[in-house]
Amino acid sequence: MAAVLKRTGQKMPLVGFGLWKVTKNTCADTVYAAIKAGYRLLDGAGDYGNEKEAGEGVRRAIADGLVKREDLFITSKLWNTFHAYDHAKTLAKKQLGLWGIDYFDLFLIHFPIALQYVDPNHRYPPEWFGDDGKVHLQNTSIQETWKAMEDLVDEGLAKNIGISNFNGSLILDVLRYARIEPQVLQVELHPYLTQEPLVQLAKQLGIALTAYSSFGPQSYVELGMDKNAESLLESSLIQNIGAEHRKSTGQVLLRWATQQGIAVIPKSNNIDRLAENLQCNSFNLSESELAQISSLNSNLRLNNPAEIDPRLAIFA
C-alpha cells in the first residue's frame, strides 16, 4: 500500500521505518534488518544524528542484493539552524554525503522554526541550543527556506519536498508563494491527538500525510516526556479491538492511521516487532472501531517546542 504523491506520481509506502532514537552503534544493523524484513521507506533527519550509520545499513543492503537504490524511499529533514537559503542547500548536500546517496526521495523542513546558524564543523547535529545552552532565534522566513527546497528539486537532489510540524495557516501561506507545492506533511498524530481538521485540509490540498509517534506516549517514556498519559498499547479499548482481529495493539494503532490513508513510520529494535508492524495492513477495522479509537482524542501533544522556550509556540 502506498500514497501516490501528487506532483511526481511517486509512490510513498504507507508503512515505513522511523530512525528517531535509533542509537548510532546499532543503526546500520537495524536499518539492514528493516530492509531485510521488507521496509522500503526509511524516515531520517539531520537532527537524529545517525544518518551516516543509516547510510551504511543501506549500502550493505544494496551490496548484498536485498534492494536497489530505486526500490527505497529515503526521507530526511532540514534542521532549524539551517533555514537560510545558502545553509539549507549546503546542509542538504552534507546530509546526502552522510547517507552516501545522490538524492533524497523526500526532504522536509523539520520545524517551522529558524534558529541561529551553528557551523556543522563546530557541532553537528546542533540541536536546539547555542553553546550557552540558550535558544537563539533567527529572522529567516519560511519563504526563503522553501526557495532553497525548490532549488534542491531542480538540481535533482530531492525528488519531493515537504513540511513537518506545520499547522493550517502556515501551510496555506506556503502555497501562496510555492512554485513547487509541498508533497508531504509529517505531523504527530495518534488516537490522543487525532488532528481531524488538519487531516482534512491536507487531503483537500492533495498533500500526503505521514504520522509520527503513532503509539502516542510510548515514544516519550524514556525521555520523561510522556506526561503520565496511559499507554495506548495498554489501552483496554485497543486491546479488545486487537483481540477481536487477533492482532497486536501496535498493529491496531498503525492500521487506524493507514486506513485513513495516512503513512506511519514506527521504529523498533526488535526483529519480530519490525515484521509485525509491517503487517499492519493485513486486516481492516470497522467504521465503528475507527470511530471508537478516534474518540480517545484528548488533544495530547507530546512534541511541543513551546516547552523548550515559549517563543517556539508553533502550535499555540
CSV table of C-alpha atoms in Angstrom, one decimal:
chain,number,residue,atom,x,y,z
A,1,MET,CA,0.0,0.0,0.0
A,2,ALA,CA,1.3,3.4,-0.9
A,3,ALA,CA,0.3,7.1,-1.1
A,4,VAL,CA,0.8,8.5,-4.6
A,5,LEU,CA,2.5,11.9,-4.4
A,6,LYS,CA,0.7,14.5,-6.5
A,7,ARG,CA,3.4,16.2,-8.4
A,8,THR,CA,5.7,13.3,-9.2
A,9,GLY,CA,3.3,10.4,-9.1
A,10,GLN,CA,6.0,8.6,-6.9
A,11,LYS,CA,4.6,6.0,-4.5
A,12,MET,CA,5.4,6.6,-0.8
A,13,PRO,CA,4.9,3.4,1.2
A,14,LEU,CA,2.3,3.6,3.9
A,15,VAL,CA,4.4,1.8,6.4
A,16,GLY,CA,8.0,3.0,6.8
A,17,PHE,CA,10.7,2.6,9.4
A,18,GLY,CA,11.4,5.6,11.6
A,19,LEU,CA,15.0,6.4,12.6
A,20,TRP,CA,14.3,8.8,15.5
A,21,LYS,CA,16.1,7.5,18.7
A,22,VAL,CA,17.8,4.6,16.8
A,23,THR,CA,21.2,4.6,18.5
A,24,LYS,CA,24.3,5.2,16.4
A,25,ASN,CA,26.0,1.9,17.4
A,26,THR,CA,23.1,-0.3,16.3
A,27,CYS,CA,21.7,1.9,13.5
A,28,ALA,CA,23.5,0.3,10.5
A,29,ASP,CA,22.4,-3.2,11.6
A,30,THR,CA,18.9,-2.0,12.4
A,31,VAL,CA,18.4,-0.4,9.0
A,32,TYR,CA,19.8,-3.5,7.3
A,33,ALA,CA,17.4,-5.7,9.3
A,34,ALA,CA,14.4,-3.4,8.5
A,35,ILE,CA,15.2,-3.6,4.8
A,36,LYS,CA,15.6,-7.4,5.0
A,37,ALA,CA,12.2,-7.5,6.8
A,38,GLY,CA,10.6,-5.7,3.8
A,39,TYR,CA,10.7,-2.0,4.8
A,40,ARG,CA,11.3,0.3,1.8
A,41,LEU,CA,10.7,3.7,3.4
A,42,LEU,CA,13.3,5.0,5.8
A,43,ASP,CA,12.5,8.2,7.7
A,44,GLY,CA,15.5,10.0,8.9
A,45,ALA,CA,16.6,13.6,9.8
A,46,GLY,CA,19.7,15.6,10.4
A,47,ASP,CA,18.7,16.0,14.0
A,48,TYR,CA,18.7,12.3,14.7
A,49,GLY,CA,22.5,12.2,14.5
A,50,ASN,CA,22.5,8.8,12.8
A,51,GLU,CA,22.4,9.5,9.1
A,52,LYS,CA,25.9,8.2,8.4
A,53,GLU,CA,25.1,4.9,10.1
A,54,ALA,CA,21.7,4.6,8.4
A,55,GLY,CA,23.5,5.1,5.1
A,56,GLU,CA,25.9,2.3,6.0
A,57,GLY,CA,22.9,-0.1,6.5
A,58,VAL,CA,21.5,1.0,3.1
A,59,ARG,CA,24.8,0.5,1.4
A,60,ARG,CA,25.2,-3.0,2.9
A,61,ALA,CA,21.6,-4.0,1.8
A,62,ILE,CA,22.3,-2.8,-1.7
A,63,ALA,CA,25.7,-4.5,-1.9
A,64,ASP,CA,24.1,-7.8,-0.7
A,65,GLY,CA,21.4,-7.5,-3.4
A,66,LEU,CA,18.5,-7.1,-1.0
A,67,VAL,CA,17.3,-3.9,-2.8
A,68,LYS,CA,18.4,-1.4,-5.5
A,69,ARG,CA,18.6,2.3,-4.5
A,70,GLU,CA,15.4,3.0,-6.6
A,71,ASP,CA,13.5,0.4,-4.5
A,72,LEU,CA,14.0,2.5,-1.4
A,73,PHE,CA,12.2,5.7,-0.4
A,74,ILE,CA,14.6,7.7,1.8
A,75,THR,CA,13.3,10.7,3.7
A,76,SER,CA,15.4,13.3,5.6
A,77,LYS,CA,14.8,16.6,7.2
A,78,LEU,CA,16.4,20.0,7.3
A,79,TRP,CA,17.2,21.2,10.9
A,80,ASN,CA,16.1,24.6,12.3
A,81,THR,CA,19.6,26.1,12.4
A,82,PHE,CA,20.0,25.8,8.6
A,83,HIS,CA,17.0,27.7,7.3
A,84,ALA,CA,18.9,30.5,5.5
A,85,TYR,CA,19.0,29.8,1.7
A,86,ASP,CA,22.7,29.0,1.4
A,87,HIS,CA,22.8,27.0,4.6
A,88,ALA,CA,19.7,24.9,3.6
A,89,LYS,CA,21.3,23.9,0.3
A,90,THR,CA,24.7,23.2,1.8
A,91,LEU,CA,23.3,21.1,4.6
A,92,ALA,CA,21.1,19.0,2.2
A,93,LYS,CA,24.3,18.2,0.3
A,94,LYS,CA,26.1,17.4,3.5
A,95,GLN,CA,23.3,15.1,4.6
A,96,LEU,CA,23.3,13.3,1.2
A,97,GLY,CA,27.0,12.8,1.8
A,98,LEU,CA,26.4,11.3,5.2
A,99,TRP,CA,23.8,8.9,3.7
A,100,GLY,CA,26.1,8.1,0.8
A,101,ILE,CA,23.3,8.7,-1.7
A,102,ASP,CA,22.8,11.1,-4.7
A,103,TYR,CA,19.2,12.2,-3.9
A,104,PHE,CA,16.5,12.1,-1.2
A,105,ASP,CA,13.1,10.8,-2.2
A,106,LEU,CA,11.7,13.3,0.2
A,107,PHE,CA,13.3,16.2,2.0
A,108,LEU,CA,11.3,18.0,4.7
A,109,ILE,CA,11.6,21.3,6.7
A,110,HIS,CA,11.7,19.7,10.2
A,111,PHE,CA,10.0,22.5,12.1
A,112,PRO,CA,8.7,26.0,11.0
A,113,ILE,CA,11.4,27.4,13.4
A,114,ALA,CA,14.5,29.3,12.3
A,115,LEU,CA,17.4,29.2,14.9
A,116,GLN,CA,20.7,30.9,14.6
A,117,TYR,CA,23.2,29.1,12.4
A,118,VAL,CA,25.7,26.7,14.0
A,119,ASP,CA,28.6,25.7,11.8
A,120,PRO,CA,28.4,21.9,11.4
A,121,ASN,CA,32.2,21.7,11.8
A,122,HIS,CA,31.7,23.2,15.3
A,123,ARG,CA,28.8,20.9,16.3
A,124,TYR,CA,26.5,18.5,14.4
A,125,PRO,CA,23.7,17.9,14.9
A,126,PRO,CA,23.4,21.3,16.7
A,127,GLU,CA,20.0,20.5,18.5
A,128,TRP,CA,18.0,23.4,20.0
A,129,PHE,CA,20.6,25.4,21.9
A,130,GLY,CA,23.6,27.6,21.4
A,131,ASP,CA,26.9,27.0,23.1
A,132,ASP,CA,25.5,28.9,26.1
A,133,GLY,CA,22.6,26.5,26.5
A,134,LYS,CA,20.0,29.1,25.3
A,135,VAL,CA,17.7,29.1,22.4
A,136,HIS,CA,18.7,31.7,19.7
A,137,LEU,CA,16.1,32.6,17.1
A,138,GLN,CA,17.0,33.8,13.6
A,139,ASN,CA,14.9,36.0,11.3
A,140,THR,CA,14.7,33.7,8.3
A,141,SER,CA,11.3,33.4,6.6
A,142,ILE,CA,9.8,30.1,5.5
A,143,GLN,CA,9.6,31.6,2.0
A,144,GLU,CA,13.5,31.8,1.9
A,145,THR,CA,13.9,28.3,3.1
A,146,TRP,CA,11.2,27.0,0.7
A,147,LYS,CA,13.1,28.6,-2.2
A,148,ALA,CA,16.1,26.5,-1.3
A,149,MET,CA,14.0,23.4,-1.1
A,150,GLU,CA,12.6,24.0,-4.6
A,151,ASP,CA,16.1,24.5,-5.9
A,152,LEU,CA,17.1,21.1,-4.5
A,153,VAL,CA,14.4,19.6,-6.6
A,154,ASP,CA,15.6,21.5,-9.7
A,155,GLU,CA,19.1,20.2,-9.1
A,156,GLY,CA,17.9,16.6,-8.7
A,157,LEU,CA,19.0,16.3,-5.0
A,158,ALA,CA,15.4,15.8,-3.8
A,159,LYS,CA,12.6,14.2,-5.8
A,160,ASN,CA,9.9,15.5,-3.4
A,161,ILE,CA,9.9,18.2,-0.8
A,162,GLY,CA,7.6,18.8,2.1
A,163,ILE,CA,7.0,20.1,5.6
A,164,SER,CA,6.8,18.8,9.1
A,165,ASN,CA,5.1,20.1,12.2
A,166,PHE,CA,3.3,22.8,10.2
A,167,ASN,CA,-0.2,23.9,11.1
A,168,GLY,CA,-3.0,25.1,8.7
A,169,SER,CA,-2.3,28.8,8.4
A,170,LEU,CA,1.4,28.2,7.6
A,171,ILE,CA,0.6,25.5,5.1
A,172,LEU,CA,-1.8,28.0,3.3
A,173,ASP,CA,0.9,30.6,3.5
A,174,VAL,CA,3.5,28.3,1.8
A,175,LEU,CA,1.0,27.6,-1.0
A,176,ARG,CA,0.8,31.4,-1.8
A,177,TYR,CA,4.4,31.5,-3.0
A,178,ALA,CA,5.3,27.9,-3.7
A,179,ARG,CA,6.5,27.2,-7.2
A,180,ILE,CA,6.7,23.5,-6.2
A,181,GLU,CA,4.0,22.7,-3.7
A,182,PRO,CA,4.7,20.6,-0.6
A,183,GLN,CA,4.1,17.0,-1.4
A,184,VAL,CA,4.0,15.6,2.2
A,185,LEU,CA,3.1,16.9,5.6
A,186,GLN,CA,4.6,15.0,8.6
A,187,VAL,CA,2.9,15.6,12.0
A,188,GLU,CA,2.4,14.0,15.4
A,189,LEU,CA,-0.8,12.0,15.1
A,190,HIS,CA,-2.2,9.2,17.2
A,191,PRO,CA,-5.6,8.5,18.9
A,192,TYR,CA,-4.8,11.0,21.7
A,193,LEU,CA,-4.1,13.7,19.1
A,194,THR,CA,-6.3,13.0,16.0
A,195,GLN,CA,-6.0,16.4,14.3
A,196,GLU,CA,-9.1,15.9,12.1
A,197,PRO,CA,-9.2,19.5,10.7
A,198,LEU,CA,-5.5,19.3,9.7
A,199,VAL,CA,-6.0,15.8,8.1
A,200,GLN,CA,-9.0,17.2,6.1
A,201,LEU,CA,-7.0,20.2,5.0
A,202,ALA,CA,-4.1,18.2,3.8
A,203,LYS,CA,-6.4,15.8,1.9
A,204,GLN,CA,-8.3,18.7,0.3
A,205,LEU,CA,-4.9,20.2,-0.8
A,206,GLY,CA,-3.6,16.9,-2.1
A,207,ILE,CA,-0.8,16.8,0.4
A,208,ALA,CA,0.1,13.3,1.6
A,209,LEU,CA,0.2,12.8,5.3
A,210,THR,CA,2.7,10.9,7.5
A,211,ALA,CA,2.0,10.4,11.2
A,212,TYR,CA,4.8,10.2,13.7
A,213,SER,CA,4.5,8.9,17.3
A,214,SER,CA,1.7,6.5,16.3
A,215,PHE,CA,2.0,4.8,19.7
A,216,GLY,CA,1.4,8.1,21.5
A,217,PRO,CA,3.2,8.4,24.9
A,218,GLN,CA,5.3,5.2,24.2
A,219,SER,CA,8.0,7.1,22.3
A,220,TYR,CA,8.4,9.6,25.1
A,221,VAL,CA,8.6,7.5,28.2
A,222,GLU,CA,12.4,7.2,28.1
A,223,LEU,CA,12.7,11.0,27.6
A,224,GLY,CA,10.5,11.7,30.6
A,225,MET,CA,8.1,13.5,28.3
A,226,ASP,CA,5.1,11.1,28.3
A,227,LYS,CA,3.1,13.4,30.5
A,228,ASN,CA,1.9,10.4,32.6
A,229,ALA,CA,-0.6,9.5,29.9
A,230,GLU,CA,-2.0,6.0,29.8
A,231,SER,CA,-0.1,3.9,27.3
A,232,LEU,CA,-2.1,3.4,24.1
A,233,LEU,CA,-0.5,0.0,23.8
A,234,GLU,CA,-2.1,-1.0,27.1
A,235,SER,CA,-5.5,0.7,26.5
A,236,SER,CA,-8.3,-1.7,27.2
A,237,LEU,CA,-10.2,-0.4,24.1
A,238,ILE,CA,-7.2,-1.0,21.8
A,239,GLN,CA,-6.6,-4.4,23.4
A,240,ASN,CA,-10.2,-5.5,22.9
A,241,ILE,CA,-10.1,-4.5,19.3
A,242,GLY,CA,-6.8,-6.3,18.8
A,243,ALA,CA,-8.2,-9.4,20.4
A,244,GLU,CA,-11.2,-9.2,18.0
A,245,HIS,CA,-8.9,-9.2,15.0
A,246,ARG,CA,-6.2,-11.4,16.6
A,247,LYS,CA,-3.7,-8.5,16.1
A,248,SER,CA,-1.4,-6.7,18.5
A,249,THR,CA,-2.3,-3.3,19.9
A,250,GLY,CA,0.6,-1.9,17.9
A,251,GLN,CA,-0.9,-3.2,14.7
A,252,VAL,CA,-4.3,-1.8,15.6
A,253,LEU,CA,-2.8,1.7,16.3
A,254,LEU,CA,-0.9,1.7,13.0
A,255,ARG,CA,-3.9,0.4,11.0
A,256,TRP,CA,-6.1,3.2,12.5
A,257,ALA,CA,-3.8,5.6,10.6
A,258,THR,CA,-3.2,3.7,7.4
A,259,GLN,CA,-6.8,3.0,6.9
A,260,GLN,CA,-7.3,6.8,6.8
A,261,GLY,CA,-4.6,6.9,4.0
A,262,ILE,CA,-2.0,8.2,6.5
A,263,ALA,CA,1.5,6.8,6.3
A,264,VAL,CA,3.2,5.6,9.5
A,265,ILE,CA,6.9,5.3,10.5
A,266,PRO,CA,7.1,3.1,13.6
A,267,LYS,CA,10.6,2.2,15.0
A,268,SER,CA,11.5,-1.0,16.7
A,269,ASN,CA,14.8,-2.6,17.6
A,270,ASN,CA,13.1,-5.9,17.9
A,271,ILE,CA,13.1,-8.0,14.7
A,272,ASP,CA,9.8,-9.7,15.4
A,273,ARG,CA,8.1,-6.4,16.1
A,274,LEU,CA,9.7,-5.0,12.9
A,275,ALA,CA,7.9,-7.6,10.9
A,276,GLU,CA,4.7,-7.3,12.9
A,277,ASN,CA,4.5,-3.6,12.3
A,278,LEU,CA,5.0,-4.1,8.6
A,279,GLN,CA,2.0,-6.5,8.6
A,280,CYS,CA,-0.4,-3.9,10.0
A,281,ASN,CA,-2.3,-3.5,6.7
A,282,SER,CA,-3.3,-7.2,6.6
A,283,PHE,CA,-6.8,-6.5,8.2
A,284,ASN,CA,-9.5,-3.8,8.2
A,285,LEU,CA,-11.0,-2.1,11.2
A,286,SER,CA,-14.8,-1.4,11.0
A,287,GLU,CA,-16.1,2.1,10.8
A,288,SER,CA,-17.3,1.8,14.4
A,289,GLU,CA,-13.9,0.6,15.6
A,290,LEU,CA,-12.2,3.5,13.8
A,291,ALA,CA,-14.6,5.9,15.5
A,292,GLN,CA,-14.1,4.4,18.9
A,293,ILE,CA,-10.4,4.7,18.6
A,294,SER,CA,-10.7,8.3,17.4
A,295,SER,CA,-12.9,9.0,20.4
A,296,LEU,CA,-9.8,8.7,22.7
A,297,ASN,CA,-8.7,12.1,21.4
A,298,SER,CA,-7.7,14.5,24.2
A,299,ASN,CA,-5.5,16.8,22.1
A,300,LEU,CA,-2.5,15.5,23.9
A,301,ARG,CA,0.5,16.9,22.1
A,302,LEU,CA,3.8,15.3,23.2
A,303,ASN,CA,6.2,17.0,20.9
A,304,ASN,CA,5.8,20.7,21.6
A,305,PRO,CA,8.8,23.0,21.2
A,306,ALA,CA,7.0,25.6,23.4
A,307,GLU,CA,8.1,23.5,26.4
A,308,ILE,CA,11.7,24.3,25.4
A,309,ASP,CA,11.1,28.0,25.0
A,310,PRO,CA,7.8,29.9,25.0
A,311,ARG,CA,8.9,31.7,21.8
A,312,LEU,CA,8.7,28.4,20.0
A,313,ALA,CA,4.9,28.0,20.5
A,314,ILE,CA,4.2,27.0,16.9
A,315,PHE,CA,1.1,25.1,17.9
A,316,ALA,CA,-0.4,27.9,20.1
